[in-house]
Each structure stands twice: as structure tokens, then as C-alpha cells.
Coordinates of C-alpha atoms and ligand atoms in Angstrom, one line a residue:
X1 CA 35.7 23.2 11.6
X2 CA 39.0 23.8 10.6
X3 CA 38.7 25.9 7.0
X4 CA 38.5 23.8 3.6
X5 CA 37.3 20.3 5.1
X6 CA 34.2 19.8 4.7
X7 CA 32.5 16.8 7.1
X8 CA 31.0 14.4 5.5
X9 CA 27.1 13.9 7.1
X10 CA 27.4 10.4 8.8
X11 CA 24.1 8.8 9.7
X12 CA 24.3 8.4 13.3
X13 CA 22.0 8.0 16.4
X14 CA 19.5 10.6 16.8
X15 CA 19.5 12.9 19.9
X16 CA 16.4 11.3 21.4
X17 CA 13.6 9.7 20.7
X18 CA 10.3 10.3 22.5
X19 CA 7.4 7.8 22.9
X20 CA 3.9 9.2 22.5
X21 CA 0.3 7.7 22.7
X22 CA -1.5 10.3 20.4
X23 CA -5.2 8.5 21.2
X24 CA -6.5 5.8 23.4
X25 CA -8.8 3.1 22.1
X26 CA -11.4 1.4 24.8
X27 CA -12.7 -1.5 22.0
X28 CA -16.6 -2.4 23.2
X29 CA -16.9 -5.8 25.1
X30 CA -13.0 -6.3 25.5
X31 CA -12.6 -7.6 29.1
X32 CA -15.6 -10.2 28.1
X33 CA -14.1 -11.2 24.8
X34 CA -10.6 -10.7 27.6
X35 CA -8.7 -8.7 25.1
X36 CA -7.1 -6.0 26.1
X37 CA -9.3 -3.3 27.3
X38 CA -7.0 -0.2 26.7
X39 CA -5.4 0.2 23.2
X40 CA -2.9 2.8 22.7
X41 CA -1.8 4.9 19.9
X42 CA 1.8 4.5 19.9
X43 CA 3.9 7.3 18.0
X44 CA 7.7 8.5 18.1
X45 CA 9.0 11.5 17.6
X46 CA 12.8 11.8 16.8
X47 CA 15.3 14.2 17.8
X48 CA 17.7 14.9 14.9
X49 CA 20.6 17.3 14.0
X50 CA 18.1 18.8 11.5
X51 CA 14.8 19.0 12.8
X52 CA 12.0 16.6 14.1
X53 CA 10.6 13.4 12.7
X54 CA 7.5 11.9 13.8
X55 CA 6.2 8.2 13.3
X56 CA 2.9 7.7 12.6
X57 CA 0.3 10.9 14.0
X58 CA -2.2 8.8 15.6
X59 CA -6.2 11.2 16.2
X60 CA -5.4 15.2 15.5
X61 CA -7.2 18.3 16.2
X62 CA -9.7 17.7 13.9
X63 CA -10.7 14.6 15.4
X64 CA -11.2 15.9 18.8
X65 CA -13.3 18.5 17.3
X66 CA -15.4 16.3 14.5
X67 CA -15.2 13.0 16.0
X68 CA -18.0 11.9 13.5
X69 CA -15.5 11.8 10.9
X70 CA -13.9 8.9 12.1
X71 CA -17.1 7.2 11.8
X72 CA -20.0 5.7 13.4
X73 CA -18.4 2.4 13.3
X74 CA -15.3 2.8 14.6
X75 CA -16.3 4.9 17.0
X76 CA -19.1 2.4 18.2
X77 CA -16.7 -0.4 18.3
X78 CA -13.2 1.0 19.4
X79 CA -14.8 3.6 21.7
X80 CA -12.0 6.1 20.8
X81 CA -11.1 8.7 24.0
X82 CA -10.0 11.6 22.2
X83 CA -8.6 14.7 23.8
X84 CA -6.6 18.1 22.6
X85 CA -3.3 17.1 25.2
X86 CA -2.7 13.7 23.8
X87 CA -2.9 15.1 19.8
X88 CA 1.4 14.8 18.5
X89 CA 0.5 18.8 17.9
X90 CA 0.1 19.4 21.3
X91 CA 2.9 16.9 22.5
X92 CA 5.5 18.5 20.5
X93 CA 4.6 21.9 21.8
X94 CA 5.1 20.2 25.7
X95 CA 8.5 18.9 24.7
X96 CA 9.0 22.6 24.2
X97 CA 9.5 22.5 20.4
X98 CA 7.8 24.4 17.6
X99 CA 5.6 22.5 15.8
X100 CA 7.0 23.6 12.4
X101 CA 9.9 21.9 13.4
X102 CA 8.7 18.5 12.3
X103 CA 10.0 18.5 8.7
X104 CA 9.4 14.4 7.9
X105 CA 6.2 12.6 8.9
X106 CA 6.9 8.8 8.3
X107 CA 3.5 7.0 8.3
X108 CA 3.3 2.7 8.8
X109 CA 0.0 3.2 6.9
X110 CA -2.7 5.3 6.2
X111 CA -5.7 3.7 8.7
X112 CA -7.7 6.7 10.4
X113 CA -6.1 6.2 13.5
X114 CA -2.1 6.5 12.4
X115 CA -3.5 9.8 10.4
X116 CA -5.3 12.0 12.4
X117 CA -2.7 14.2 13.0
X118 CA -1.7 15.1 9.5
X119 CA -3.2 18.3 9.1
X120 CA -1.5 19.7 12.1
X121 CA 1.6 19.1 10.4
X122 CA 0.6 20.8 7.2
X123 CA 4.5 21.3 5.5
X124 CA 6.2 18.4 7.0
X125 CA 7.1 15.7 3.9
X126 CA 4.8 12.8 4.8
X127 CA 7.3 9.5 3.9
X128 CA 5.3 6.1 3.1
X129 CA 5.6 3.0 1.1
X130 CA 3.9 4.3 -2.8
X131 CA 1.6 1.3 -2.4
X132 CA -0.3 2.8 0.6
X133 CA -1.1 5.7 -0.9
X134 CA -2.4 4.5 -4.3
X135 CA -4.2 1.8 -1.8
X136 CA -5.7 5.0 0.3
X137 CA -6.5 6.9 -2.7
X138 CA -8.4 4.2 -4.3
X139 CA -10.3 2.0 -2.1
X140 CA -12.3 -0.7 -2.3
X141 CA -15.5 -0.4 -0.8
X142 CA -14.8 -2.5 2.1
X143 CA -11.3 -0.7 2.6
X144 CA -13.5 2.5 2.6
X145 CA -14.0 3.1 6.6
X146 CA -10.7 2.3 7.5
X147 CA -9.7 5.8 5.3
X148 CA -10.7 9.3 6.5
X149 CA -10.1 11.5 3.4
X150 CA -10.0 14.7 6.1
X151 CA -7.0 13.8 6.9
X152 CA -5.1 14.6 4.2
X153 CA -7.5 17.3 2.2
X154 CA -4.8 19.9 3.1
X155 CA -2.9 18.0 0.4
X156 CA 0.1 16.9 2.4
X157 CA 3.2 16.8 0.6
X158 CA 3.5 12.9 -0.2
X159 CA 7.0 11.5 -0.2
X160 CA 6.5 7.6 -1.9
X161 CA 9.1 5.2 -1.3
X162 CA 9.3 1.6 -3.3
X163 CA 9.9 -1.4 -1.4
X164 CA 13.2 -2.9 -1.1
X165 CA 16.8 -1.8 -1.8
X166 CA 18.7 -3.3 0.9
X167 CA 18.9 -5.9 3.3
X168 CA 18.2 -5.1 7.1
X169 CA 18.7 -8.1 9.5
X170 CA 17.3 -10.4 6.7
X171 CA 14.2 -8.1 5.8
X172 CA 13.8 -5.7 2.8
X173 CA 14.6 -2.1 4.0
X174 CA 14.4 1.3 2.0
X175 CA 16.8 3.8 3.9
X176 CA 15.2 7.3 4.4
X177 CA 16.0 10.9 4.9
X178 CA 19.8 10.1 4.1
X179 CA 21.0 14.2 4.4
X180 CA 19.6 13.4 8.3
X181 CA 21.5 12.2 11.3
X182 CA 19.0 9.9 12.3
X183 CA 19.4 6.6 10.7
X184 CA 16.1 5.7 9.5
X185 CA 14.9 3.0 7.2
X186 CA 11.2 1.6 6.3
X187 CA 10.9 -1.9 6.7
X188 CA 8.2 -3.1 4.3
X189 CA 5.6 -5.6 6.3
X190 CA 2.4 -5.8 4.1
X191 CA -0.6 -7.6 4.9
X192 CA -2.7 -5.4 7.1
X193 CA -2.8 -3.1 4.4
X194 CA -1.4 -3.0 1.1
X195 CA 1.5 -1.3 1.6
X196 CA 1.8 -1.5 5.5
X197 CA 5.6 -0.8 6.8
X198 CA 7.7 -0.9 9.8
X199 CA 9.9 2.0 10.5
X200 CA 13.6 0.7 12.0
X201 CA 15.5 3.7 13.9
X202 CA 18.7 3.3 14.9
X203 CA 19.5 4.2 18.2
X204 CA 23.4 4.3 20.0
X205 CA 23.8 0.7 21.2
X206 CA 20.8 -1.3 19.1
X207 CA 17.9 -0.5 16.6
X208 CA 14.4 0.0 17.8
X209 CA 11.9 -1.5 15.0
X210 CA 8.2 0.3 15.0
X211 CA 6.0 -2.3 13.3
X212 CA 2.9 -0.3 13.1
X213 CA 0.1 -2.9 13.2
X214 CA 1.7 -5.7 11.4
X215 CA 1.1 -7.3 14.9
X216 CA -1.4 -6.0 17.9
X217 CA -0.2 -7.9 21.1
X218 CA 3.0 -8.7 22.3
X219 CA 2.0 -12.1 22.7
X220 CA 1.7 -12.8 18.9
X221 CA 5.9 -12.7 18.9
X222 CA 6.7 -14.2 21.8
X223 CA 8.3 -17.9 21.6
X224 CA 6.4 -19.8 21.8
X225 CA 3.1 -17.3 20.4
X226 CA 0.6 -16.6 22.5
X227 CA -1.8 -14.0 22.3
X228 CA -5.5 -13.4 23.2
X229 CA -8.2 -14.8 20.6
X230 CA -9.5 -11.6 20.4
X231 CA -6.7 -10.3 19.2
X232 CA -6.5 -12.8 16.0
X233 CA -9.8 -12.1 15.7
X234 CA -9.1 -8.2 15.5
X235 CA -6.0 -8.9 13.3
X236 CA -8.0 -10.6 10.5
X237 CA -10.8 -8.8 10.6
X238 CA -8.9 -6.0 8.4
X239 CA -6.2 -8.1 7.0
X240 CA -5.5 -6.9 3.4
X241 CA -3.1 -10.5 2.7
X242 CA -3.7 -12.6 5.2
X243 CA -0.5 -15.3 4.1
X244 CA 1.3 -12.1 4.0
X245 CA 0.3 -10.4 7.3
X246 CA 0.7 -14.1 9.3
X247 CA 4.2 -14.4 7.1
X248 CA 5.6 -11.0 8.7
X249 CA 3.8 -11.9 12.5
X250 CA 6.0 -15.3 12.3
X251 CA 9.4 -13.8 10.8
X252 CA 9.3 -10.5 13.7
X253 CA 8.6 -13.8 15.7
X254 CA 12.1 -15.0 14.5
X255 CA 13.6 -11.9 15.0
X256 CA 12.5 -11.3 18.2
X257 CA 13.7 -14.0 19.4
X258 CA 17.3 -14.4 17.6
X259 CA 18.3 -10.4 17.8
X260 CA 17.0 -9.8 21.5
X261 CA 20.1 -8.0 22.3
X262 CA 20.3 -5.5 18.8
X263 CA 16.7 -4.8 18.2
X264 CA 13.8 -3.9 20.4
X265 CA 10.3 -3.9 18.6
X266 CA 7.0 -2.3 19.6
X267 CA 3.6 -2.1 18.0
X268 CA 1.0 0.6 17.6
X269 CA -1.3 -0.6 19.7
X270 CA 0.0 -2.8 23.0
X271 CA -0.1 -0.2 25.8
X272 CA 2.9 -2.4 27.5
X273 CA 5.3 -1.1 25.5
X274 CA 4.6 2.3 25.9
X275 CA 4.5 1.8 29.6
X276 CA 7.5 0.6 29.8
X277 CA 9.0 3.5 27.8
X278 CA 7.8 6.3 30.2
Ligands
LIG1 ZN1 -3.9 1.3 14.1

């Protein structure tokens, strides 16, 4: 750089985005219900010039050591397959990085299958919509089983963001990590949980939108929609706001149809996206 000239940091595409599955779920009776027999926990590892950003963490080392902390019902119904090499921290190491280089974690929401890896990165800032943190810290009796407080017993460095701020393809967006070379926005998609959010990441030629659990099966956002009935039942089972969730699925379907050249949509648990990315 020429002395005296201050180079402005401009958001551009990150160097690389790695697609990780940090845990597998094998729901009981899935084949009888014609539902997917294998669900993944699709996380992203974003390489920025100033460190790594992890989107969701799936299951972590403590879950592998103490699967009981996930709860009897969860383990019986969703059949998690937990292995140490599948954890985000093991995959970060396998890619040749130091886990301490994960400076930021973005959580789509705080359900137990998205937060297990938080204790493996105790120094990272954890970004989320403020409403999600408030709901998880004061859950109703009905919502209590979806959270595992051991996942945040280490005292994460929460960074709460307010929903809204700017527009992104007709959705509200919250720009985060302004000092990073990765252009990343939270796209609030409430309904599955109170503060659930998607995460939009600019790539060289398009955007990748990780929709978390806003939908579960690619058929839900297809035109016309076509998803197994069991998927709809699963989505309805633990939603907190049916109208908001369904409205967001509809809007995501329109987004996918209108902007297929500009945006790739993925969700957390449909294995087809992970298989296609590898
Ligand atoms: Zn989930």
C-alpha cells in the first residue's frame, strides 16, 4: 500500500465457504411416514480475511460425551448420531485451522441441534436476534425441551441484533460484521422460534441464504410446493407462530422462483443441499 493512503475496508465475497454437517438425525419411523430418514445439521464455515465465521454449530463435543443432556424424548424421537469427527471444532481442525480463529458464530436460532458446538468456541462472539436470546433464557414450559442450557453454561459473548435496518430482496435485513471482508446480513424469519433468522452471505456472483429451520424440505419452497406430509407435521409441531412461519415459507418460495440466478437457498436439515455442495 502507498504510504499515506488509507485503504477503506469494503465488503466483498469471502475467500471460501465450507459446508459442514455437524451431526445427523435419523427420526424413528421416518420411512413409514414417507419422511426423510436422514437429516443433516448443515452449518457453514466462512473464511474471511480477519478470521473465520461459523453459521450454526450443530452438535458439539459435550453432546458426544453426554448425549443424555439432549433429553430422553429428543434422543428417542429424532435418533441423533453423534460422532466427535462430525463436530464443528473437529472439522475446523481437519480443514487446517485453529479453532481460536473462529471469531464469530451466527446462530439461526437457539434450538439444541444448532447450539451444541458453542462451548467448543468459548471466545467467539455469538450473533443472533435479541428476541431469540430473550425467549431461550425465559422459556415457557412448552418450549423448555427445545433448549439445552448446558450449551451456554460457559457464558457466550452474545451479540444481540435488532430485527430490521435495511431491505434485502424485499426482506428485512440486519447487516453484521461491518469490519469484515465478508458481506453478511441476518434476515429475520420468525415463526419456528421467536427470533429465528436466516443468514445471507454474498458470494462472488450471487448470494447464499441459509434459512435455518424456516423450512425443512426443498419441496416446501418449490413451485408448486411439494413436501412429504410428515415434514409439514414436523414443522407445525414446534412452531411458535404458525402464521409467521407459513408466511415466511411462502415468501421464500417466491424468492427462490424470482431470483434463482441471484440467490441460492439452503436450510439446516435437508440433506440434498449438503450433498449438492460436496
Ligand atoms: Zn433444527
